[in-house]
Structures are given as structure tokens and as C-alpha cells.
PDB file of C-alpha atoms in Angstrom:
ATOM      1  CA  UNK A  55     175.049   3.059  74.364  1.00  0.00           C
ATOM      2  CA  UNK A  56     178.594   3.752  73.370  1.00  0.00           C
ATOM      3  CA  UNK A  57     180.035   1.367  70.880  1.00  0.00           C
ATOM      4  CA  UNK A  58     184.093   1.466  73.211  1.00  0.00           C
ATOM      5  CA  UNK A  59     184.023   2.961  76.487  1.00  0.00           C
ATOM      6  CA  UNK A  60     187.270   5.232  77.278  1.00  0.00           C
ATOM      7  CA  UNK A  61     188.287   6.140  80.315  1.00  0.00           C
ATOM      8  CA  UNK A  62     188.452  10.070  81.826  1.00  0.00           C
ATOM      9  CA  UNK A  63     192.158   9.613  82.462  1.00  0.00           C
ATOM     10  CA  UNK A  64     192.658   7.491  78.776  1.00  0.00           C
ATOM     11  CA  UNK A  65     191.044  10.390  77.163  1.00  0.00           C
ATOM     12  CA  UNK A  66     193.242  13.099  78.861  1.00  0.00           C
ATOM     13  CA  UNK A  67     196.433  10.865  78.118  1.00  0.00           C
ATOM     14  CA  UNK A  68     195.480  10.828  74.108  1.00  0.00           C
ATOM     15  CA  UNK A  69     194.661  14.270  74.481  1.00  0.00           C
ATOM     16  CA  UNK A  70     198.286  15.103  75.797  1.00  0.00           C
ATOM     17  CA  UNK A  71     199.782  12.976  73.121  1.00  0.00           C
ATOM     18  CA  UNK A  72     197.712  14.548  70.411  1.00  0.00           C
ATOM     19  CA  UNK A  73     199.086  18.423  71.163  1.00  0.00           C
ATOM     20  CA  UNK A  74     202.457  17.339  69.769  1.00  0.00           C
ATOM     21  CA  UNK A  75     200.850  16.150  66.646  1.00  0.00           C
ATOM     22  CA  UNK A  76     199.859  17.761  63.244  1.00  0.00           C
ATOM     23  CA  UNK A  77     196.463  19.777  63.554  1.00  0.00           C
ATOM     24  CA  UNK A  78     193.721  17.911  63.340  1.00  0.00           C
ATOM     25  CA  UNK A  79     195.213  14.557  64.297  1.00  0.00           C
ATOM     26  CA  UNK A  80     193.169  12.044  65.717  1.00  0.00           C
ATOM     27  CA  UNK A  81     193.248   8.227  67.452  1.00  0.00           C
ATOM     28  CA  UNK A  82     192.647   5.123  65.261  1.00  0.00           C
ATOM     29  CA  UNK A  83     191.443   2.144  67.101  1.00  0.00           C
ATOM     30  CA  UNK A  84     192.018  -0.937  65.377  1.00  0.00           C
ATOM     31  CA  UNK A  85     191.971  -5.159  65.399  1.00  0.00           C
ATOM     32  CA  UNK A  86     194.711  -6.892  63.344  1.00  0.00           C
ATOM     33  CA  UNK A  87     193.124 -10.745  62.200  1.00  0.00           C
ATOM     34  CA  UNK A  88     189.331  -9.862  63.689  1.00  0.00           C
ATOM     35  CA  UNK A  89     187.673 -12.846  64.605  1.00  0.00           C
ATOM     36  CA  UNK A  90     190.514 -15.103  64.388  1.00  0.00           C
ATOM     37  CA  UNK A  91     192.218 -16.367  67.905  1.00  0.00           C
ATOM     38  CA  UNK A  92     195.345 -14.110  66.628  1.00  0.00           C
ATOM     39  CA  UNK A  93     193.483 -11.505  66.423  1.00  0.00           C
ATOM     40  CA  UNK A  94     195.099  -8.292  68.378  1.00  0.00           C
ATOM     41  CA  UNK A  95     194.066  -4.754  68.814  1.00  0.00           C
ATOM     42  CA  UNK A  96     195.718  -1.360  68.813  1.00  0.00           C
ATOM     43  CA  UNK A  97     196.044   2.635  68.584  1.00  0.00           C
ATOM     44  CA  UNK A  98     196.829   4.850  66.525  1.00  0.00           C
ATOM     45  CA  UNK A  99     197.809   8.386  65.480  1.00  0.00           C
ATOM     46  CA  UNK A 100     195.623   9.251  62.444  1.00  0.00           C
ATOM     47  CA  UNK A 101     196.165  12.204  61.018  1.00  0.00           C
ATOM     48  CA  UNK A 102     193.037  13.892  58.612  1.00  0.00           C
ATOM     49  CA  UNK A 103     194.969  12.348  55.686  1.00  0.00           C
ATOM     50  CA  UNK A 104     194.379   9.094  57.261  1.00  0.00           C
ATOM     51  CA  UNK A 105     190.750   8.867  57.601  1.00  0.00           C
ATOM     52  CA  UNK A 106     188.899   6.657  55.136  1.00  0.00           C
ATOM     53  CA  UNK A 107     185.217   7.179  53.877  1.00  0.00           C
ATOM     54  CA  UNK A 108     183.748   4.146  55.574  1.00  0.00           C
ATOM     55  CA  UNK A 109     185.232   5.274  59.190  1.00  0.00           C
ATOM     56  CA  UNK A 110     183.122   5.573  61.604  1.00  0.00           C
ATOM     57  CA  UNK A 111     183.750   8.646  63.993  1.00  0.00           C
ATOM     58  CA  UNK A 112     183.386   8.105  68.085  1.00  0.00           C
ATOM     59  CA  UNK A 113     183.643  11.808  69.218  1.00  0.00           C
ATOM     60  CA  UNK A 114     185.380  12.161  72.731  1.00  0.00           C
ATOM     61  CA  UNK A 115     186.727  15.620  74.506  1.00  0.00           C
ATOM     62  CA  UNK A 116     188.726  17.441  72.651  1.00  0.00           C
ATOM     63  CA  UNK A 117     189.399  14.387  70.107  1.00  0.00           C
ATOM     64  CA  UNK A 118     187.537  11.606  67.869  1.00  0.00           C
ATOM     65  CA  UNK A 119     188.626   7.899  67.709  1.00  0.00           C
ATOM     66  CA  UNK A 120     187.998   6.455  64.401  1.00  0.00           C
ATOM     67  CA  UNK A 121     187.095   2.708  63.203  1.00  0.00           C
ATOM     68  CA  UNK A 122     187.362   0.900  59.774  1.00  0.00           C
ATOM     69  CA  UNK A 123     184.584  -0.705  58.978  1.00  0.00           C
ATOM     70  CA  UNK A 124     185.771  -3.960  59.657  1.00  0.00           C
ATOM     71  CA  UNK A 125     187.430  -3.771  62.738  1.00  0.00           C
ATOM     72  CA  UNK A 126     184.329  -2.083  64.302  1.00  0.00           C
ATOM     73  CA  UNK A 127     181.981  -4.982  65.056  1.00  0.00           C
ATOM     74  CA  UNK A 128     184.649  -6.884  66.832  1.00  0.00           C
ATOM     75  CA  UNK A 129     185.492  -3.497  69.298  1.00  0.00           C
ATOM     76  CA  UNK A 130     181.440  -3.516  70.511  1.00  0.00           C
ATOM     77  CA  UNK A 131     182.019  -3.487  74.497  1.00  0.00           C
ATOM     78  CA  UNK A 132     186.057  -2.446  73.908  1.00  0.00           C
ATOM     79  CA  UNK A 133     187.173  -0.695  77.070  1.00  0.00           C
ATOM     80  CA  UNK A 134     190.352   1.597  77.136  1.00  0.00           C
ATOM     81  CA  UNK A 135     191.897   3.006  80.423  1.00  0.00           C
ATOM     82  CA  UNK A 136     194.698   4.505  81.130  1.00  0.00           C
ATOM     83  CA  UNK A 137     196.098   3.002  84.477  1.00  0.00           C
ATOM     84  CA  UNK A 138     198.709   3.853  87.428  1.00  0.00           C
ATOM     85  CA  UNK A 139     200.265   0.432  88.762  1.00  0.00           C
ATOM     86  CA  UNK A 140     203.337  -0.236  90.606  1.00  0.00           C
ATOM     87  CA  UNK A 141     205.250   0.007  87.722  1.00  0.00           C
ATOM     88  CA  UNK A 142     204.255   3.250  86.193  1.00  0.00           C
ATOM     89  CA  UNK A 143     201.293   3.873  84.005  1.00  0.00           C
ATOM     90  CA  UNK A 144     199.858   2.402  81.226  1.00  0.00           C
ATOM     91  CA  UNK A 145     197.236   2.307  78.818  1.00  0.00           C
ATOM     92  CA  UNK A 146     195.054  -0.763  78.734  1.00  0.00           C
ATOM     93  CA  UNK A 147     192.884  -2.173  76.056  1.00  0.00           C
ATOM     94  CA  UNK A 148     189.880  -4.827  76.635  1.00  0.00           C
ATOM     95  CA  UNK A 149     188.028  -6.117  73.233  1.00  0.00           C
ATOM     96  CA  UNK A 150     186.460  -9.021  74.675  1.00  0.00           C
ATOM     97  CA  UNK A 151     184.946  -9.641  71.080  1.00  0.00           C
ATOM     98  CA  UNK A 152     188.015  -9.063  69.331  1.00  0.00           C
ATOM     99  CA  UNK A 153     188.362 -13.035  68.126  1.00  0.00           C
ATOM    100  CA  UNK A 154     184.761 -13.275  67.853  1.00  0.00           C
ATOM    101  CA  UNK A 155     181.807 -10.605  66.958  1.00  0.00           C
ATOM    102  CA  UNK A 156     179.162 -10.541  69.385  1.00  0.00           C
ATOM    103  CA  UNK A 157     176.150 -12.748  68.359  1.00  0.00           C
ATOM    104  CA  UNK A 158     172.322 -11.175  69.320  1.00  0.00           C
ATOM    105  CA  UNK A 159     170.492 -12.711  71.890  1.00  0.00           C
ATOM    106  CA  UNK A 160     167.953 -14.101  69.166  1.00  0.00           C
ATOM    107  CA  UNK A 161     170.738 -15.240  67.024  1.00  0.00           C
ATOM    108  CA  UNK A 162     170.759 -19.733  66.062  1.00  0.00           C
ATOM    109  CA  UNK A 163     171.251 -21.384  69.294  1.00  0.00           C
ATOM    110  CA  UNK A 164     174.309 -22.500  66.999  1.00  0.00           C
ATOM    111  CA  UNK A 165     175.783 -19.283  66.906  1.00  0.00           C
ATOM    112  CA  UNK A 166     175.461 -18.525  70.722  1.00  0.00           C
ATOM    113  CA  UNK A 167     177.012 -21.788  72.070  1.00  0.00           C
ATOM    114  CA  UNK A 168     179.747 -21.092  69.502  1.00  0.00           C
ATOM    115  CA  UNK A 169     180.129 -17.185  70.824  1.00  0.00           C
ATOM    116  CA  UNK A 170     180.229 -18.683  74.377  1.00  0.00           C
ATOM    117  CA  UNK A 171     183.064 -21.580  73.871  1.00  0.00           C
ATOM    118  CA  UNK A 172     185.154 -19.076  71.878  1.00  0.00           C
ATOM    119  CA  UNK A 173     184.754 -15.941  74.299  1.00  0.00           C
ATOM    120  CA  UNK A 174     184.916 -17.812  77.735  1.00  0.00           C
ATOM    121  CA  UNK A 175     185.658 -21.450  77.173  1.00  0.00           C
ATOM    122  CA  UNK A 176     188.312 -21.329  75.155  1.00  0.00           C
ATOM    123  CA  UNK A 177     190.448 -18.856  76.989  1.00  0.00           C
ATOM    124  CA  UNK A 178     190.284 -21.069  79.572  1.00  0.00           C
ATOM    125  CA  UNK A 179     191.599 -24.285  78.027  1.00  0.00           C
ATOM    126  CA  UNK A 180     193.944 -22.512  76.500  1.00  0.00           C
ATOM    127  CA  UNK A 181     196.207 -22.162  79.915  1.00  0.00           C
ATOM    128  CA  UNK A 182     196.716 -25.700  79.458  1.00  0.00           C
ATOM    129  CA  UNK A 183     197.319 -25.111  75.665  1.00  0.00           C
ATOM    130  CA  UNK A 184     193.436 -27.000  75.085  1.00  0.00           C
ATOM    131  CA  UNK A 185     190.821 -25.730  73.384  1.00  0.00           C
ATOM    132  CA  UNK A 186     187.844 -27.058  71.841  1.00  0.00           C
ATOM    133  CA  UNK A 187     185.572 -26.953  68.623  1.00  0.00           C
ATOM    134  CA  UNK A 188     181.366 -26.754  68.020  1.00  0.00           C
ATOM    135  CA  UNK A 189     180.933 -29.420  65.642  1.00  0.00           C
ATOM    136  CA  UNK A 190     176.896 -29.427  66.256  1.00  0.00           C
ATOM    137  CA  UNK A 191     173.933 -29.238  68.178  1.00  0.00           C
ATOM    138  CA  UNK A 192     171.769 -32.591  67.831  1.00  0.00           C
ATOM    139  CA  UNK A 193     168.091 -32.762  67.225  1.00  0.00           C
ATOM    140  CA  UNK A 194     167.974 -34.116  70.721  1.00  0.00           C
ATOM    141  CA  UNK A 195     169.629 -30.867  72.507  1.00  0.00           C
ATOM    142  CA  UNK A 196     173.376 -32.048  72.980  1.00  0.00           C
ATOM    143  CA  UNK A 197     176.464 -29.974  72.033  1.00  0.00           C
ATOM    144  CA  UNK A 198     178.868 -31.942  69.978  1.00  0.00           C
ATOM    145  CA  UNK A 199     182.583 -31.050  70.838  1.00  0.00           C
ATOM    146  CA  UNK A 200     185.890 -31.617  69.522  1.00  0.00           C
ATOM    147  CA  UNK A 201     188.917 -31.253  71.699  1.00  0.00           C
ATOM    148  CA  UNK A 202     192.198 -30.317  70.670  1.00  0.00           C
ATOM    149  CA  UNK A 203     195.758 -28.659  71.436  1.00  0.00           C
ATOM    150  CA  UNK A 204     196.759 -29.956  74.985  1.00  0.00           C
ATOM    151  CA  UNK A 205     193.339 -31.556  75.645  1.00  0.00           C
ATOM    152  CA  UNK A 206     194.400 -34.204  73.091  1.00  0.00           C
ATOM    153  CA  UNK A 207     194.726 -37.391  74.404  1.00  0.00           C
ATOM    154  CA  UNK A 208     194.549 -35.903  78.202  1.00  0.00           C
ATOM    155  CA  UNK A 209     193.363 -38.195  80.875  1.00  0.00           C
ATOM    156  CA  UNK A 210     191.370 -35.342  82.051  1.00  0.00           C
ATOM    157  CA  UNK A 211     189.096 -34.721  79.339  1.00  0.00           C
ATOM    158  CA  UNK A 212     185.959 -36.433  80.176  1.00  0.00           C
ATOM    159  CA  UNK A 213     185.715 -34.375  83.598  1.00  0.00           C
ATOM    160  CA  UNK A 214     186.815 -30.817  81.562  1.00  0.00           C
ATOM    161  CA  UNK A 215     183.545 -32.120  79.491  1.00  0.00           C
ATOM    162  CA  UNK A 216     181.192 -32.702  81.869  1.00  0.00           C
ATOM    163  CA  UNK A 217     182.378 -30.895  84.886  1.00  0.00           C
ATOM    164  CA  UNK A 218     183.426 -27.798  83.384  1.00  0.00           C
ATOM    165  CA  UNK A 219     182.233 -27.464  79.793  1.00  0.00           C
ATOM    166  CA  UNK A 220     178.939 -29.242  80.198  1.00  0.00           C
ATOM    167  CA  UNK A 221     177.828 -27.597  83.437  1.00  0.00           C
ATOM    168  CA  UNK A 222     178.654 -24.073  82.154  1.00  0.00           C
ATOM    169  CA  UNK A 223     177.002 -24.699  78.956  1.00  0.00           C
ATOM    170  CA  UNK A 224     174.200 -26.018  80.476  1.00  0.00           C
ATOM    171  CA  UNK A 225     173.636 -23.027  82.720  1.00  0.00           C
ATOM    172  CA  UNK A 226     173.647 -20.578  80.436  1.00  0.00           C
ATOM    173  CA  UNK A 227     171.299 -22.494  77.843  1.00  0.00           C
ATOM    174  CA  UNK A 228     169.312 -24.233  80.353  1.00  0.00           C
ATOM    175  CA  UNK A 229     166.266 -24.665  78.449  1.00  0.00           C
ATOM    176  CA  UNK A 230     168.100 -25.334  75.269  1.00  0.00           C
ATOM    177  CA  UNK A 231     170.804 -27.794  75.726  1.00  0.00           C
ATOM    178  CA  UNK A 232     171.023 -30.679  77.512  1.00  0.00           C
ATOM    179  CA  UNK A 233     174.591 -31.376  77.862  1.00  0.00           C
ATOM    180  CA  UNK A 234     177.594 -32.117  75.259  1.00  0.00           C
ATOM    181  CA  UNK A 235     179.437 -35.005  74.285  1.00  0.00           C
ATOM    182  CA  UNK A 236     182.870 -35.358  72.661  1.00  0.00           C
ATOM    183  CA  UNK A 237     182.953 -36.023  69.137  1.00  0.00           C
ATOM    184  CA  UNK A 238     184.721 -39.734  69.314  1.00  0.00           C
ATOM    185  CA  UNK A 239     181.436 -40.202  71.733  1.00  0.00           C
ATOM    186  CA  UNK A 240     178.920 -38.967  69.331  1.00  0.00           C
ATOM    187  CA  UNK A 241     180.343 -40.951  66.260  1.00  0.00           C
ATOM    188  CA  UNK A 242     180.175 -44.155  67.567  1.00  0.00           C
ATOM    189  CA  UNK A 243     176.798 -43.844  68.593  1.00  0.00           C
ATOM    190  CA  UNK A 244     177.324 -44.115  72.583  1.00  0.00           C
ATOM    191  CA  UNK A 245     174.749 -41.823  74.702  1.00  0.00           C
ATOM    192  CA  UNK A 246     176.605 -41.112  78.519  1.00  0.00           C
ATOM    193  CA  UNK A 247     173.343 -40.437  80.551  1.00  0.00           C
ATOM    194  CA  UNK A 248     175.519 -38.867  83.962  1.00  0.00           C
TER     195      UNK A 248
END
């Protein structure tokens, strides 16, 4: 399976921009702050001076695309197109684990909530300027949240938790978890049995 999927008409456009470079010029895909919520990515020219040791080399038509070492686990599933809208064209990137690597399916139950809240929760909440933090999973199968941002404080947290964050969670880890609780609930002991 390819590590970043680029589109037929991406891969013509970089080869267009490459035939007004130095010979042997190349693409660089990138992520500035992986795995952080700032984290952004981007491309490159890179010329052969530019290449490092511990690149690793996608080879394309008529050009290669090459990744540093650290930004490549957070590009697995990166998609690049190059796209005609009303407004003209443009290229697109998608690195949905660009803030967050990918966890394996077999990876601490931990670890996969986590990947979940920060890869599909999160960018949810944060429309409303929310977001929310894994503190644990209990013995007993519950999901122990923090909320913060915007969801501080906002009268509409205890249906976000159990409507929305609780429901989804529940779904996908159906015979894992049993539901989540906020934090504040958790500490002072209180079990919500909805």
C-alpha cells in the first residue's frame, strides 16, 4: 500500500513545476510540529543537495517525493490532489494523522481511544473552540475526560458527553468501553448510570 496517495493531475502539476528547476530536483513533503494540534504540512522543491540520508524516497512519474524521517509516520494515509474549483486550481493536501500518528489496531485500548478523540473528536469541538483530554480508562471500562477551551463551564457539556462523545466512543469500542465520564464526575466518586 502506498505510504501518500497523489493524484494523476497533482503529479503532472509537480511535474510541470519541476522542468523549470535545476536537474534532478525533486518534491519534499513535510509536517511542521508533527503530532502537536499546530502541526501543519507542506511541499517542497528539493533539489539533490537537499536530500538527507534518512529520507525516505516515494518514486512517482517522472519524479520522487521525499520524507524525513520524522515527518513520515504522521503523512501514513496523506492524500495530495491537484483540484479545478470555481476559483481556479489548486493543490490540496489531506494528512489526517498529521497531529497524531496512527495507532495499530492491536495497540493499548489507551492509545486507540486517545487516536480517536484527537483525530475525530477533537476537530469537532474545536468549532466551538472545545476540546477535550483522555485522562484514563478505569478498571471498570469508562473513559475519563477532561473538557476544556470553550467547553469550559458550558451548559452543554453533559449532553456533548453523553450524546456525542459517549455514543461515538462507545460504538467504535463497543466491547471495550462502557461509556465516559467527565473528570469533576470521576473525582468525586459519583457513577451516572443513563
Amino acid at each position: 500500500m502506498e505510504h501518500i496517495k497523489i493524484s494523476e493531475p497533482a503529479q503532472a502539476h509537480f511535474r510541470k513545476l519541476l522542468k523549470s528547476q535545476e536537474e534532478g530536483t525533486n518534491i519534499r513533503i513535510f509536517v511542521v510540529n508533527p503530532g502537536t494540534p499546530n502541526a501543519e504540512c507542506g511541499v517542497s522543491y528539493c533539489p539533490p543537495s537537499n536530500v538527507e540520508e534518512n529520507d525516505t524516497e516515494l518514486k512517482f512519474n517522472g519524479f520522487s517525493a521525499f520524507i524525513d524521517d520524522i515527518s513520515y509516520p504522521f503523512l501514513e494515509d496523506a492524500e495530495i490532489d491537484y483540484v479545478t474549483e470555481e476559483l481556479g486550481t489548486q493543490l490540496t493536501l489531506k494528512a489526517p494523522n498529521a497531529k497524531m500518528r496512527k495507532v495499530a489496531d492491536d495497540a493499548p485500548l489507551i492509545e486507540r481511544v486517545d487516536y480517536v478523540i484527537q483525530t475525530q473528536i477533537n476537530p469537532q469541538l474545536a468549532s466551538h473552540g472545545g476540546r477535550i483530554t483522555l485522562i484514563e480508562i478505569t478498571d471498570d471500562g469508562y473513559a475519563v475526560l477532561q473538557f476544556g477551551g470553550g467547553c469550559n463551564g458550558c451548559s452543554m457539556v453533559d449532553v456533548t458527553l453523553k450524546d456525542g462523545v459517549e455514543k461515538q466512543l462507545v460504538e467504535l469500542f463497543g466491547g471495550e468501553l462502557k461509556g465516559a465520564k467527565d473528570v469533576t464526575e470521576h473525582q468525586r466518586g459519583e457513577h451516572s448510570y443513563y
